[in-house]
mmCIF file of C-alpha atoms and ligand atoms in Angstrom:
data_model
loop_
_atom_site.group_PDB
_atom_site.id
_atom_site.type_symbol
_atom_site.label_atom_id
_atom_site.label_comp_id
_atom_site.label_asym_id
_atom_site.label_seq_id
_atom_site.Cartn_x
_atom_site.Cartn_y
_atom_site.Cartn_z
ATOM 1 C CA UNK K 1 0.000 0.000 0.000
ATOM 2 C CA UNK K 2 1.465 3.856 -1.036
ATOM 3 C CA UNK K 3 0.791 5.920 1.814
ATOM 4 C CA UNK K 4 -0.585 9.156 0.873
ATOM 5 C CA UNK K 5 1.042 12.514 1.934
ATOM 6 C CA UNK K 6 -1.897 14.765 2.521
ATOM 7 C CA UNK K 7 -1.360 18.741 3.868
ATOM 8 C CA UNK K 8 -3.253 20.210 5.989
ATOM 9 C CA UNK K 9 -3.275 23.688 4.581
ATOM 10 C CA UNK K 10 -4.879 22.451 1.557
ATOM 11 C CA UNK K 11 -8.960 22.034 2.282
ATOM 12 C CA UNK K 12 -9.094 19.794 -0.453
ATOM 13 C CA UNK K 13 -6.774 17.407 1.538
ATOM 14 C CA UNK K 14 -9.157 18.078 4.632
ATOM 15 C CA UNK K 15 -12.098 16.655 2.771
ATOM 16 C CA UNK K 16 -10.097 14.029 1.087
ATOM 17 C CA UNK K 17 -8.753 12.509 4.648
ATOM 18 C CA UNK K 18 -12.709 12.815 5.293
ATOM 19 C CA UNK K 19 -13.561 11.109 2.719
ATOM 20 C CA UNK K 20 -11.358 7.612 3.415
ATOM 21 C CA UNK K 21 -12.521 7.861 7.340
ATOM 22 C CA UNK K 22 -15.756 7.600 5.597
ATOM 23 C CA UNK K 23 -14.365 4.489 3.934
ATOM 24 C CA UNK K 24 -12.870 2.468 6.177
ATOM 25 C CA UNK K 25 -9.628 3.799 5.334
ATOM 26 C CA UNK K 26 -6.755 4.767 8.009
ATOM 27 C CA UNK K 27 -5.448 8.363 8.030
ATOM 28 C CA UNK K 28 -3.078 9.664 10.234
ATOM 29 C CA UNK K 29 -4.055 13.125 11.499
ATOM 30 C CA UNK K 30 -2.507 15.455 13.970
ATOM 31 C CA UNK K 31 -3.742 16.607 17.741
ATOM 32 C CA UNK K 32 -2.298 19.061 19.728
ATOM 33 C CA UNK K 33 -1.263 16.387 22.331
ATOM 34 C CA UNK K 34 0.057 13.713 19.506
ATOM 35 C CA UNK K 35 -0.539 12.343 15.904
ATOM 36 C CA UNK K 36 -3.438 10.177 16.006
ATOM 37 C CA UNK K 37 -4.022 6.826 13.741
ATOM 38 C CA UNK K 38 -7.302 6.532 13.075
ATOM 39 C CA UNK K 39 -10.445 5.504 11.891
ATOM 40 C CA UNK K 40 -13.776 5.294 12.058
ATOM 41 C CA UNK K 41 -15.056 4.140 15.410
ATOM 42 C CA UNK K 42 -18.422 2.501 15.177
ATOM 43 C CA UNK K 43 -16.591 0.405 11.389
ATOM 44 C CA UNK K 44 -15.146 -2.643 13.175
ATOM 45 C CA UNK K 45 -13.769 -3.723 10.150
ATOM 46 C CA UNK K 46 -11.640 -0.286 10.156
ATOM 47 C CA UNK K 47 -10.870 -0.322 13.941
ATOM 48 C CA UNK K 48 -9.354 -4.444 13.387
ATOM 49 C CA UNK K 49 -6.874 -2.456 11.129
ATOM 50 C CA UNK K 50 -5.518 0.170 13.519
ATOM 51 C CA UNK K 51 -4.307 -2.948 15.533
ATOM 52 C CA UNK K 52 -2.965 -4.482 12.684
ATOM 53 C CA UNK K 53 -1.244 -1.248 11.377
ATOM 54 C CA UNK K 54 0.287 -0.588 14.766
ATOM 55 C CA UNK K 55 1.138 -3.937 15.987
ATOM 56 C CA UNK K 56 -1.209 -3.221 19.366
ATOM 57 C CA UNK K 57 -2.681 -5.892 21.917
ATOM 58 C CA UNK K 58 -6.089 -6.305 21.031
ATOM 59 C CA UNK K 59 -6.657 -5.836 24.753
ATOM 60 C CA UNK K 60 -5.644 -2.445 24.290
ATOM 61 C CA UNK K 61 -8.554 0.260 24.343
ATOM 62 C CA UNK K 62 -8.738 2.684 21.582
ATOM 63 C CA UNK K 63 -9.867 6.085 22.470
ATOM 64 C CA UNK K 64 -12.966 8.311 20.560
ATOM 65 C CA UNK K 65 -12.725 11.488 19.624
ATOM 66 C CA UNK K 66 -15.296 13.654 18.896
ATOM 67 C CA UNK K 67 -16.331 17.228 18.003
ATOM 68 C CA UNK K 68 -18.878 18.250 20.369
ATOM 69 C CA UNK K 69 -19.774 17.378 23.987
ATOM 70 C CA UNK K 70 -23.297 16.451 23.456
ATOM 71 C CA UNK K 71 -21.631 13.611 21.249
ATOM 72 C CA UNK K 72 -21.348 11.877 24.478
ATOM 73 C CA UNK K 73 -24.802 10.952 24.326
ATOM 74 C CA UNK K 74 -24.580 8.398 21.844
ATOM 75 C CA UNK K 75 -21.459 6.594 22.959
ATOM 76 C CA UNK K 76 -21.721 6.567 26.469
ATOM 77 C CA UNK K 77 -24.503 6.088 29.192
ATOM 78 C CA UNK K 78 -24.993 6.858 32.761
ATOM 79 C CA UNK K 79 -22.971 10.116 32.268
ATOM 80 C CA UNK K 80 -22.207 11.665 35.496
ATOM 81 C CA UNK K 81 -21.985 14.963 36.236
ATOM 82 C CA UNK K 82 -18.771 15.536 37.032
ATOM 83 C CA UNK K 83 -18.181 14.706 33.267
ATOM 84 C CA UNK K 84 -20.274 17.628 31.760
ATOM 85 C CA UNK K 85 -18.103 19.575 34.361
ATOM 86 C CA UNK K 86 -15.044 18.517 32.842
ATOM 87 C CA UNK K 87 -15.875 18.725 29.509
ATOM 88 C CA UNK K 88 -17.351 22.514 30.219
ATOM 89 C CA UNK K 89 -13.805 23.604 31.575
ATOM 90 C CA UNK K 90 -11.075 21.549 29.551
ATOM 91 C CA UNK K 91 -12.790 20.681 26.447
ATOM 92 C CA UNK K 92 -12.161 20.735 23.769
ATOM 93 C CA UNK K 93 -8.203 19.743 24.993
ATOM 94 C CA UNK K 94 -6.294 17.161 26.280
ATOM 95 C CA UNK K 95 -8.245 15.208 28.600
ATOM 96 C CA UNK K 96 -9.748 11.525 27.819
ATOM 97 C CA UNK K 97 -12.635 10.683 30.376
ATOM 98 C CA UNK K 98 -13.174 6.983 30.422
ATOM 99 C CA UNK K 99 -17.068 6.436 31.242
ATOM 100 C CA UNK K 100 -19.808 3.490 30.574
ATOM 101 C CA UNK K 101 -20.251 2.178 26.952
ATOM 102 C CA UNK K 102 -22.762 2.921 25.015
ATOM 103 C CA UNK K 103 -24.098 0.227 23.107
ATOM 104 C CA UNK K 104 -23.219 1.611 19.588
ATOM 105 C CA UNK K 105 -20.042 0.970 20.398
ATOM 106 C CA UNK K 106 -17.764 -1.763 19.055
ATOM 107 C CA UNK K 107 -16.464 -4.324 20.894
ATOM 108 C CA UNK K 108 -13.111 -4.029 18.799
ATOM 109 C CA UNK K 109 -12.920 -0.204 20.046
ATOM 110 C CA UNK K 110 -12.898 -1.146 23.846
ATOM 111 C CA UNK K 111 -11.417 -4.225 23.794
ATOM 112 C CA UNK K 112 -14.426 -5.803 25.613
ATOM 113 C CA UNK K 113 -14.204 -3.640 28.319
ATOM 114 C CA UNK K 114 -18.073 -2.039 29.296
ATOM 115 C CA UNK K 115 -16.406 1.526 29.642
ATOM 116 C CA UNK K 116 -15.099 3.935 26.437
ATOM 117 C CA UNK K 117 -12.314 6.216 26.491
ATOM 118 C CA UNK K 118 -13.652 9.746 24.946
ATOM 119 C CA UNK K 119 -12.196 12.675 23.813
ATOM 120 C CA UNK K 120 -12.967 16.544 22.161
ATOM 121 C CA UNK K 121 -9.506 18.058 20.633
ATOM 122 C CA UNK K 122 -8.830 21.130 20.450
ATOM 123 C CA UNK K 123 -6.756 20.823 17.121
ATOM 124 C CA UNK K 124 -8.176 22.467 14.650
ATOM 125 C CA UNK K 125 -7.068 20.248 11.765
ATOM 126 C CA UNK K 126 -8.731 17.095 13.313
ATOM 127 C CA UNK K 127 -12.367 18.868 14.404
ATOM 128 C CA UNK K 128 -12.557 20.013 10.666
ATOM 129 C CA UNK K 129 -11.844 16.450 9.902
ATOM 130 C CA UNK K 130 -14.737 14.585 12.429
ATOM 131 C CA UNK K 131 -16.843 17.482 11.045
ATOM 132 C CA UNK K 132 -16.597 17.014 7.521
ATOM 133 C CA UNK K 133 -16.454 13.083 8.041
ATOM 134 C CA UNK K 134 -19.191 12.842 10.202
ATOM 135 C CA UNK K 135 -17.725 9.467 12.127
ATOM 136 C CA UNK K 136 -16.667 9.391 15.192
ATOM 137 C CA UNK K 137 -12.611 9.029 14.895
ATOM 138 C CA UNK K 138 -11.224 5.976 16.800
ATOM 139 C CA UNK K 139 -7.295 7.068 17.492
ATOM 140 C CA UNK K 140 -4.625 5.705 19.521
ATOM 141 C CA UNK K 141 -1.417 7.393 18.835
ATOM 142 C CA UNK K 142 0.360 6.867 15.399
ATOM 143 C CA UNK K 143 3.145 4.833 16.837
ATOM 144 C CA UNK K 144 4.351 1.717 16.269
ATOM 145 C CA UNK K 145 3.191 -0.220 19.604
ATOM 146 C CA UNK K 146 6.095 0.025 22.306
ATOM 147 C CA UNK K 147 7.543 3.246 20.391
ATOM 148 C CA UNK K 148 7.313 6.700 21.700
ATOM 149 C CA UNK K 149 4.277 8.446 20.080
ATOM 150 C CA UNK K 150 4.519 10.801 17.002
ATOM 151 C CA UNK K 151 4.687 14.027 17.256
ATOM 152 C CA UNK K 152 5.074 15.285 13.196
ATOM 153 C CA UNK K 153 4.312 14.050 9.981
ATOM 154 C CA UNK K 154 8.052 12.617 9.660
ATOM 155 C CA UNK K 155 7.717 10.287 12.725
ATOM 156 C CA UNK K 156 4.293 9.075 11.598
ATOM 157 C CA UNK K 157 5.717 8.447 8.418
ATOM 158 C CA UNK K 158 8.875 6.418 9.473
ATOM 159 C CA UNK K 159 6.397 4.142 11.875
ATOM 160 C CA UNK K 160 3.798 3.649 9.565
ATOM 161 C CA UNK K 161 4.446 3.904 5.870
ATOM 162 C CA UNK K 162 3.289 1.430 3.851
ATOM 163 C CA UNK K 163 0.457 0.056 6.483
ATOM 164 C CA UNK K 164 -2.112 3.246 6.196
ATOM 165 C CA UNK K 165 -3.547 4.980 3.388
ATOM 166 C CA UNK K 166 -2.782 8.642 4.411
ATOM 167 C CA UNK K 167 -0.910 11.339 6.925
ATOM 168 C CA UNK K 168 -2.322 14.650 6.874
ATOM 169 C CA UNK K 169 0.602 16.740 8.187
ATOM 170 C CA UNK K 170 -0.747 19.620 9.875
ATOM 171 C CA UNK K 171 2.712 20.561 11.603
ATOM 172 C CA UNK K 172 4.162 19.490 14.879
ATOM 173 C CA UNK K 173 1.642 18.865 17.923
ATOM 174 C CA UNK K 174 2.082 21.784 21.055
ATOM 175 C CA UNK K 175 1.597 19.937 23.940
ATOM 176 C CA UNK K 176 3.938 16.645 22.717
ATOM 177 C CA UNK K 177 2.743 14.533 25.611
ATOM 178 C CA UNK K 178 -0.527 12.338 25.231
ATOM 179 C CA UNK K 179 -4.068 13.561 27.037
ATOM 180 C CA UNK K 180 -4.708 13.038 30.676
ATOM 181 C CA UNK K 181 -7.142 10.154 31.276
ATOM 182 C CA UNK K 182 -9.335 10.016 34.330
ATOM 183 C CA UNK K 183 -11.861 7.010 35.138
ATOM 184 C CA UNK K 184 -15.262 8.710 36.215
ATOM 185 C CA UNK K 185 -16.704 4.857 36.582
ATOM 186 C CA UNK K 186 -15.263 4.081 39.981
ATOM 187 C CA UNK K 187 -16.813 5.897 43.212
ATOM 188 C CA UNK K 188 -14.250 8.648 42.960
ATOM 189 C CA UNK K 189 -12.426 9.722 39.829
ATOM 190 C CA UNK K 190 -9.018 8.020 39.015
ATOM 191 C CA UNK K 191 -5.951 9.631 37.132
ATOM 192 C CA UNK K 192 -4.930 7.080 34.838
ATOM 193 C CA UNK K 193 -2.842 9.054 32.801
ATOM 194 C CA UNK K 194 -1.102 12.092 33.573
ATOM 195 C CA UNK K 195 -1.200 14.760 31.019
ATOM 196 C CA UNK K 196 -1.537 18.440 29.704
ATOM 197 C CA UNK K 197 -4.524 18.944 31.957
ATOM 198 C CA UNK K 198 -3.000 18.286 34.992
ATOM 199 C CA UNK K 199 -3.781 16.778 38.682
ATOM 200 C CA UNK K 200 -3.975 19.945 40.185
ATOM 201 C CA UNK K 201 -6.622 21.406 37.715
ATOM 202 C CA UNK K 202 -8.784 18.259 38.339
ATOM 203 C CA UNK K 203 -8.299 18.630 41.675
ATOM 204 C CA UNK K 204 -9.296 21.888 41.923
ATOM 205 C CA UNK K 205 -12.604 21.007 39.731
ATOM 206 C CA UNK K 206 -13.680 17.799 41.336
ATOM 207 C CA UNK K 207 -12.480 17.673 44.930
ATOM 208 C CA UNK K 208 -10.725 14.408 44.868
ATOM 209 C CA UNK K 209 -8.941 12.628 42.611
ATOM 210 C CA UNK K 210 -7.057 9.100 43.283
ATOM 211 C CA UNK K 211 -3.722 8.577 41.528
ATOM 212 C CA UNK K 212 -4.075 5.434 39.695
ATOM 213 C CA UNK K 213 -0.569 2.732 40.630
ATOM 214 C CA UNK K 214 0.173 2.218 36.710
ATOM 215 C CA UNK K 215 0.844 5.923 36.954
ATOM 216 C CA UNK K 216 3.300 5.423 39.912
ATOM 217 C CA UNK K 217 5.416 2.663 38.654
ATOM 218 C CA UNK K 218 6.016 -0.631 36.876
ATOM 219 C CA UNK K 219 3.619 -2.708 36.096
ATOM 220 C CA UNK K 220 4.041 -6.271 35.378
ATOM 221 C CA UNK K 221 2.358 -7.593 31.990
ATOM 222 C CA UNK K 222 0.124 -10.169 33.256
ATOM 223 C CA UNK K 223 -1.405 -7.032 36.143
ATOM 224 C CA UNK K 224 -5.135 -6.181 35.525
ATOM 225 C CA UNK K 225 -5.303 -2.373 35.345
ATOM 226 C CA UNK K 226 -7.542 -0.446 34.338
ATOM 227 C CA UNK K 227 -5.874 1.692 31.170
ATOM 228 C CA UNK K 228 -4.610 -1.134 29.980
ATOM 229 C CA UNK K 229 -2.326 0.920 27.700
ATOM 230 C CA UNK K 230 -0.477 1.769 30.675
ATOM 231 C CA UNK K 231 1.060 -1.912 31.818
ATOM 232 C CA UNK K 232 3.312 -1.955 28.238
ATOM 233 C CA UNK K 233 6.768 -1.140 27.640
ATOM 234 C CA UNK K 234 5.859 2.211 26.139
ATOM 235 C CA UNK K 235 7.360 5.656 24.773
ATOM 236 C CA UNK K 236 10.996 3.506 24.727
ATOM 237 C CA UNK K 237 13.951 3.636 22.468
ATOM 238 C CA UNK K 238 16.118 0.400 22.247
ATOM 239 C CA UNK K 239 18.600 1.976 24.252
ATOM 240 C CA UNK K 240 18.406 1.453 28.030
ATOM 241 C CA UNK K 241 17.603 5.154 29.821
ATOM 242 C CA UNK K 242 18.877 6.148 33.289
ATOM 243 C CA UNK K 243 17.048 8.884 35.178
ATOM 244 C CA UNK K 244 19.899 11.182 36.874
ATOM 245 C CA UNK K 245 18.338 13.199 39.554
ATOM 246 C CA UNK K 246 19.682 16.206 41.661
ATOM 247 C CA UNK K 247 21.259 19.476 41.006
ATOM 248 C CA UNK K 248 22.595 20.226 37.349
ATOM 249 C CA UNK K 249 25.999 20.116 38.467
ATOM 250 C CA UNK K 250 26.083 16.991 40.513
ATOM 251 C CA UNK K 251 24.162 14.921 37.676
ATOM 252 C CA UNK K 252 26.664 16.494 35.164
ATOM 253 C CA UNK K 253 29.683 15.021 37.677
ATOM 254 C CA UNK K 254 27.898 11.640 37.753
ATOM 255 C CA UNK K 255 27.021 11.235 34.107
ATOM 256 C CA UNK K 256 30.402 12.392 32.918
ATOM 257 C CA UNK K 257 32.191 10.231 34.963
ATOM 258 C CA UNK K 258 30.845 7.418 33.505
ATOM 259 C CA UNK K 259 30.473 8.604 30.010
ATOM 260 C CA UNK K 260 31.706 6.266 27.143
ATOM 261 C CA UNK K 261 31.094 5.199 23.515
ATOM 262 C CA UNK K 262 27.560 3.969 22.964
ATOM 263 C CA UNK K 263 26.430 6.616 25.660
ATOM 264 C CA UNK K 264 24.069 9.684 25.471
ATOM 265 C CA UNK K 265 23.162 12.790 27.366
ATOM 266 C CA UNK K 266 19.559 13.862 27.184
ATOM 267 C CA UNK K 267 19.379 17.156 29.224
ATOM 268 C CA UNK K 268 17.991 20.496 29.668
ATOM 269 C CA UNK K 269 19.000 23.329 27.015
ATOM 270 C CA UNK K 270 20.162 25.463 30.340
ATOM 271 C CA UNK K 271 22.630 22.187 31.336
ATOM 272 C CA UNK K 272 24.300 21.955 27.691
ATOM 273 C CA UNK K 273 27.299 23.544 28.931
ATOM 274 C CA UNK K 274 27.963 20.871 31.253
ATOM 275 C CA UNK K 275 28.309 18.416 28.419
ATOM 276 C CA UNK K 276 30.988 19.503 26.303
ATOM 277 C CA UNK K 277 32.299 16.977 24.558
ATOM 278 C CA UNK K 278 29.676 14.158 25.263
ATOM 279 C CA UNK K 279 27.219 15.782 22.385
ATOM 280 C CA UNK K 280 24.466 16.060 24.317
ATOM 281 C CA UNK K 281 20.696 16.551 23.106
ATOM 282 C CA UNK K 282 18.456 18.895 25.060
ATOM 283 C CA UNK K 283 14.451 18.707 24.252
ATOM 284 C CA UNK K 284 13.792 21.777 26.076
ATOM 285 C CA UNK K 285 14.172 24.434 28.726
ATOM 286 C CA UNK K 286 14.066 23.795 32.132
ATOM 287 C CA UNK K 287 12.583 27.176 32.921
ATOM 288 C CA UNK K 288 9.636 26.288 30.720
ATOM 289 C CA UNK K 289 8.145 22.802 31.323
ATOM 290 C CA UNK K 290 5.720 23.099 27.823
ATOM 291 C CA UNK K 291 8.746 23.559 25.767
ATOM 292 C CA UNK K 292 10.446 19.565 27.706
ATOM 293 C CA UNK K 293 6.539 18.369 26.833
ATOM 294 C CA UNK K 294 6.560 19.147 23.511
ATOM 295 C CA UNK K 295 9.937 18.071 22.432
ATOM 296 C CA UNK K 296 10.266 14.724 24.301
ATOM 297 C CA UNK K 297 9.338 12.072 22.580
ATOM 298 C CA UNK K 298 10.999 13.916 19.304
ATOM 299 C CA UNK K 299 14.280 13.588 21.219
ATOM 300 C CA UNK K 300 13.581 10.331 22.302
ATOM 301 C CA UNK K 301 13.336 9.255 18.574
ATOM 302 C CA UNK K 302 16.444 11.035 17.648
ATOM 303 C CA UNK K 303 18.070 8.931 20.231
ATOM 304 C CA UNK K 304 16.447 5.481 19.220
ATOM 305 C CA UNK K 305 19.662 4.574 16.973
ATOM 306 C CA UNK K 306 21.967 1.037 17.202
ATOM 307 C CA UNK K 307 25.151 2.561 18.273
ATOM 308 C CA UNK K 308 23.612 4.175 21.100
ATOM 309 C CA UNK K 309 23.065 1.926 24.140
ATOM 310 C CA UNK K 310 22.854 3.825 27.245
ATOM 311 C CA UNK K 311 21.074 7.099 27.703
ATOM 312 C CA UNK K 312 21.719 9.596 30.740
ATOM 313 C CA UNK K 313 18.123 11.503 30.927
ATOM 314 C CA UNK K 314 17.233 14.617 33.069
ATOM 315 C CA UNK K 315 14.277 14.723 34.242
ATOM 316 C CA UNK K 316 12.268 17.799 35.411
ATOM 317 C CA UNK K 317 10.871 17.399 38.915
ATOM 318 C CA UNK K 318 7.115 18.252 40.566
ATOM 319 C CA UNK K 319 3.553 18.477 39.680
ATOM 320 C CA UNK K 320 1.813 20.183 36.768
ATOM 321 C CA UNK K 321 2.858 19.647 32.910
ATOM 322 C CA UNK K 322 6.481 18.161 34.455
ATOM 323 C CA UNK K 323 4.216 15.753 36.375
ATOM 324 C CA UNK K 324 3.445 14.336 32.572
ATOM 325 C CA UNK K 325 7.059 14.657 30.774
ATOM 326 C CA UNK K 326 8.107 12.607 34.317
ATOM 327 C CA UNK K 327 5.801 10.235 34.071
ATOM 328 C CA UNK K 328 6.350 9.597 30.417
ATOM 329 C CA UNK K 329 10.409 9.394 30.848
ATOM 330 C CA UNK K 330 10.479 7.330 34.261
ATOM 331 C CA UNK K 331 8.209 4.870 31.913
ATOM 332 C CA UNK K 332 11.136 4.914 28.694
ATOM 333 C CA UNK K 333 13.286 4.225 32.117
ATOM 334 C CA UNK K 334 11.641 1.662 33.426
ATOM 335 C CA UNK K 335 11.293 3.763 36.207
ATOM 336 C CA UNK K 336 15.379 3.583 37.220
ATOM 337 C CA UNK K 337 15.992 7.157 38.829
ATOM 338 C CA UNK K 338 19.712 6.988 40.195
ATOM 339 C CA UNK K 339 20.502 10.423 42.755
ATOM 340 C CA UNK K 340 23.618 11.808 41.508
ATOM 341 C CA UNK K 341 23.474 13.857 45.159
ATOM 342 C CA UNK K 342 24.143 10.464 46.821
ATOM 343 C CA UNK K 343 25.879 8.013 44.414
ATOM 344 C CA UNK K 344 29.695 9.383 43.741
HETATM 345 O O1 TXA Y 401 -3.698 12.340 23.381
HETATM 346 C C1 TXA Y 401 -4.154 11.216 23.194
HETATM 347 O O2 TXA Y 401 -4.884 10.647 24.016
HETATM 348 C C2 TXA Y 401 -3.796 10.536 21.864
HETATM 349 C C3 TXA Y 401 -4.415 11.356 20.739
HETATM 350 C C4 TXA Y 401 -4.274 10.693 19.410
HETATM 351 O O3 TXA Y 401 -5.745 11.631 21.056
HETATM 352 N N1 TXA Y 401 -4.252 9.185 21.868
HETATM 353 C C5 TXA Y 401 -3.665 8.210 22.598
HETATM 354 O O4 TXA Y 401 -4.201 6.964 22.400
HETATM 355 O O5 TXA Y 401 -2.732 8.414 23.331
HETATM 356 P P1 TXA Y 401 -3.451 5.621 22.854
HETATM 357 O O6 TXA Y 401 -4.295 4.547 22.322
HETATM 358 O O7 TXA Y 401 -2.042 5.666 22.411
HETATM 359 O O8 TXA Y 401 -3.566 5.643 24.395
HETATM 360 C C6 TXA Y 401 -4.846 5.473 24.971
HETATM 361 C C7 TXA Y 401 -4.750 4.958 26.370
HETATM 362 C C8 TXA Y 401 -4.268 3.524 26.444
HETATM 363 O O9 TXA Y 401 -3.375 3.414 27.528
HETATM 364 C C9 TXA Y 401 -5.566 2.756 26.727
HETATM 365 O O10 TXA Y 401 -5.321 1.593 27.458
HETATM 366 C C10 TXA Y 401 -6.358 3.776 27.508
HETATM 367 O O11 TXA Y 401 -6.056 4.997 26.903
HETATM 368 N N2 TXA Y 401 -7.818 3.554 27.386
HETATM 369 C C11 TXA Y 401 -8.588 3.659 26.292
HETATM 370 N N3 TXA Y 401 -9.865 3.323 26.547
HETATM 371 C C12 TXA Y 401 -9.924 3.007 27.847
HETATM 372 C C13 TXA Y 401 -10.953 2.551 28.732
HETATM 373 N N4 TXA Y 401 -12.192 2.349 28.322
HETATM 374 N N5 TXA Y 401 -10.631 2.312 30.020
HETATM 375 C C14 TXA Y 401 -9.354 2.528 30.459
HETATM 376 N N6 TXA Y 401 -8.352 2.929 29.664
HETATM 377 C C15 TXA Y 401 -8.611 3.171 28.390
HETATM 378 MG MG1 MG Y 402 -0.130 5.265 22.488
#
């Protein structure tokens, strides 16, 4: 199969990625968390060939976007309240709400699970593309599975050419991390997925909110949790990565002691100067934790290369967006954080 470059700029490419949604094709289109592969959601046919296309676990959910809130009527029931809340404050944006399935909704989509991931972007390349398709747009991110997710055209198109009919580059996505996901099925809500909407915002909305323990560490294979996304080796180059905690200069002491041929710094644009000579790659400034969300997984893929085996990481430290980009790395790190303040 030729995979189709399609541009967003052009409206003629808008309607034509419309168009093979419409037909059970699969078009990669952007986000402003991440690329999305999708399809569309209630064609089970289509949704069998995201997994496929991806290499996914069919026991992994597949979230739905859509283009209005009052969508949520026909794919989910029971609806509580603390949904239209949500939705009222952070949609359209980067939070998933996970909520009880409605019945129009395919097996295939949920993995069998009675409860559907949904979602309203705020990108305006992939609302004009529900819109004009009129399907609800099944989308995990446009990864191969156990990759980092894409966050341009390029990346989508290294991953997946040749196994989807179309990209539709619409640029690189802002906020680089995927959406938050919180459970509103249990009896109080559940992060299961920190994101650009962060703890503290649905905190301040809802009252409570329980951290979910895929979020706080590793999760064997064989664990039941409830994103099931969340138990696989995810957003991870082949090389192993090493958290290196602590002040600039005593992570910069630690890593360059040890640094050697197949090694790599991934740091903080302020810290480059501390890595002379060790060619170091920085995917953003410390001083401005949007600018580490959006360029993490890009430097991630830079780094996915043979001759590079080992991979010092910096990792930025606290709640809000950072809570996200630290989540995301500890998970490429298989959550090993050494402290440089305490290890010589
Ligand atoms: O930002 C995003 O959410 C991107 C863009 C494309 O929208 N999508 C995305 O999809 O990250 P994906 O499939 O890569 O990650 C979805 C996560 C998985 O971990 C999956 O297990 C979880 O959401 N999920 C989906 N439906 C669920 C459900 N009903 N219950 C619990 N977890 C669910
Ligand atoms: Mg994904």
């Amino acid at each position: 199969m030729k995979t189709q470059m399609l541009s967003a700029q052009r409206p003629e490419d808008i309607a034509a990625a419309a168009g093979l949604l419409r037909n059970g094709k699969l078009v990669a289109i952007p986000t402003e968390t991440v690329y999305g592969l999708g399809a569309n959601g209630l064609d089970e046919n289509a949704v069998l060939r995201i997994f496929e296309a991806k290499g996914r676990p069919q026991d992994n959910p597949l979230i739905l976007h859509i283009s209005e809130p009052k969508e949520l009527e026909s794919i989910c029931h029971d609806i509580p309240a603390q949904a239209w809340l949500l939705a009222e404050h952070f949609w359209p944006g980067p939070l998933t709400m996970v909520m009880p399935r409605g019945p129009e909704v395919s097996d295939v989509t949920c993995a069998g699970l009675d409860t559907v991931g949904v979602r309203m972007p705020s990108h305006p390349v992939v609302q004009q593309v529900i819109k004009a398709s009129g399907v609800a747009f099944a989308a995990p991110s446009a990864n191969r599975s156990g990759k980092p997710s894409t966050t341009t055209a390029a990346h989508v198109l290294h991953d997946m050419d040749g196994r989807i009919e179309a990209i539709l580059d619409g640029g690189p996505c802002e906020v680089g991390v995927e959406s938050t996901i919180v459970d509103l099925t249990g009896e109080r809500p559940r992060l299961l997925r920190p994101g650009g909407v962060t703890p503290e915002e649905l905190r301040a909305l809802l009252g409570e909110l329980d951290i979910d323990r895929a979020v706080l560490g590793q999760i064997s294979n064989d664990a039941v949790v409830r994103a099931p996304g969340m138990k696989y080796k995810h957003y991870a180059p082949s090389a192993g990565v090493y958290i290196i905690s602590g002040s600039s200069e005593a992570a910069a002491r630690y890593i360059r002691r040890r640094f050697g041929p197949g090694d790599a710094v991934l740091c903080f644009a302020e810290e480059l100067p501390l890595y002379d000579g060790c060619n170091p790659t920085a995917y953003g400034s410390e001083n401005d934790v949007r600018t580490l969300s959006a360029g993490l997984f890009a430097a991630l893929r830079d780094l996915d290369r043979p001759d590079i085996r080992t991979i010092y990481a910096r990792c930025p430290e606290g709640g809000g967006v950072a809570y996200a980009v630290g989540n995301r790395l500890k998970k490429a790190a298989a959550f090993r954080v050494v402290d440089a303040e305490h290890e010589a």
